[in-house]
């Protein structure tokens, strides 16, 4: 059973409450992920926008995320990254960053700031 770092929980709650964005790097199940922790509504809006622009069948889910924007994060058990990248062997994927939703209890380590990978 994983435990939640109380300081990380307070930090993510504050990001949510005060509508902040904060650069952060996380270790999740042994994987390093870097990006900017953002409020749930910001994350949901980015996904809704992405899906609504999609020409694939996935675009039907855009309305689900539009509704999600108006819902506060219910349990605070997740953090949301914008521009998130998986960092491995000096390379970051996806190149331009993505949108991540990560269970706080899956985070085993973290620091403030993003890892910058240079080609």
Coordinates of C-alpha atoms in Angstrom, one line a residue:
X1 CA 0.0 0.0 0.0
X2 CA 1.4 3.4 -1.0
X3 CA 1.4 6.4 1.2
X4 CA 0.9 9.9 0.1
X5 CA 3.5 12.5 0.9
X6 CA 1.6 15.1 3.0
X7 CA 3.6 18.0 1.6
X8 CA 3.0 17.0 -2.0
X9 CA -0.7 16.7 -1.1
X10 CA -0.8 20.2 0.4
X11 CA 1.1 21.6 -2.6
X12 CA -1.4 20.1 -5.1
X13 CA -4.4 21.1 -3.0
X14 CA -3.0 24.7 -3.1
X15 CA -2.5 24.6 -6.9
X16 CA -6.1 23.6 -7.2
X17 CA -7.5 26.1 -4.7
X18 CA -5.5 29.1 -5.8
X19 CA -5.5 28.2 -9.6
X20 CA -1.7 28.1 -9.8
X21 CA 0.7 26.4 -12.1
X22 CA 4.0 25.0 -10.7
X23 CA 6.9 23.3 -12.5
X24 CA 7.6 19.9 -10.9
X25 CA 9.4 16.6 -11.6
X26 CA 8.0 13.4 -10.2
X27 CA 9.1 9.8 -9.9
X28 CA 6.1 7.6 -10.6
X29 CA 6.6 3.8 -10.5
X30 CA 10.3 4.3 -11.2
X31 CA 9.6 6.6 -14.2
X32 CA 10.7 10.3 -14.1
X33 CA 8.0 12.7 -15.4
X34 CA 8.5 16.4 -15.6
X35 CA 6.0 19.1 -16.4
X36 CA 3.8 21.7 -14.8
X37 CA 1.2 20.8 -12.2
X38 CA -2.0 22.6 -13.0
X39 CA -5.6 22.7 -11.6
X40 CA -8.0 20.0 -12.6
X41 CA -10.1 22.4 -14.7
X42 CA -7.1 23.6 -16.7
X43 CA -6.1 20.0 -17.5
X44 CA -9.7 19.1 -18.5
X45 CA -10.0 22.1 -20.7
X46 CA -6.8 21.2 -22.5
X47 CA -8.0 17.7 -23.1
X48 CA -11.5 19.0 -24.3
X49 CA -9.7 21.3 -26.7
X50 CA -7.5 18.5 -28.0
X51 CA -10.4 16.1 -28.5
X52 CA -12.6 18.7 -30.2
X53 CA -9.9 19.4 -32.8
X54 CA -9.4 15.7 -33.4
X55 CA -10.6 14.2 -36.6
X56 CA -10.7 10.7 -35.0
X57 CA -13.7 9.0 -33.4
X58 CA -12.2 10.1 -30.0
X59 CA -13.7 13.6 -30.6
X60 CA -17.0 12.3 -29.2
X61 CA -15.4 12.4 -25.7
X62 CA -14.7 16.2 -25.9
X63 CA -18.1 16.9 -24.2
X64 CA -17.2 14.7 -21.3
X65 CA -14.1 16.8 -20.6
X66 CA -16.0 20.1 -21.1
X67 CA -18.4 18.9 -18.3
X68 CA -15.3 17.9 -16.2
X69 CA -14.0 21.5 -16.4
X70 CA -16.9 22.6 -14.3
X71 CA -16.4 19.9 -11.6
X72 CA -14.0 20.5 -8.8
X73 CA -11.4 17.8 -8.2
X74 CA -13.6 15.5 -6.1
X75 CA -11.1 13.7 -3.9
X76 CA -7.8 15.4 -4.4
X77 CA -6.2 12.1 -5.0
X78 CA -4.8 13.1 -8.4
X79 CA -2.4 15.7 -9.7
X80 CA -2.6 17.0 -13.3
X81 CA 0.4 17.9 -15.5
X82 CA 0.4 20.1 -18.5
X83 CA 3.4 19.8 -20.8
X84 CA 4.3 16.6 -19.1
X85 CA 7.2 14.5 -20.4
X86 CA 8.6 11.2 -19.5
X87 CA 12.4 11.5 -19.2
X88 CA 14.6 8.6 -20.0
X89 CA 18.3 8.3 -21.0
X90 CA 18.6 12.1 -21.6
X91 CA 15.5 12.2 -23.9
X92 CA 12.0 13.4 -23.1
X93 CA 8.8 12.0 -24.6
X94 CA 6.5 13.3 -26.0
X95 CA 8.7 16.0 -27.5
X96 CA 6.2 18.8 -27.0
X97 CA 4.7 17.5 -23.8
X98 CA 1.4 15.9 -23.0
X99 CA -1.4 16.0 -20.4
X100 CA -1.0 13.6 -17.5
X101 CA -3.3 12.6 -14.6
X102 CA -1.3 10.9 -11.9
X103 CA -2.5 9.3 -8.7
X104 CA -0.7 11.1 -5.8
X105 CA -0.2 7.8 -4.1
X106 CA 1.9 6.6 -7.1
X107 CA 4.5 9.3 -6.6
X108 CA 7.6 8.1 -4.7
X109 CA 9.7 11.2 -5.1
X110 CA 9.5 14.7 -6.4
X111 CA 11.2 18.1 -6.6
X112 CA 10.1 21.6 -7.7
X113 CA 11.3 22.4 -11.2
X114 CA 11.3 20.7 -14.5
X115 CA 14.1 18.7 -16.0
X116 CA 15.4 20.4 -19.2
X117 CA 16.6 17.9 -21.9
X118 CA 18.8 19.3 -24.6
X119 CA 19.5 17.5 -27.8

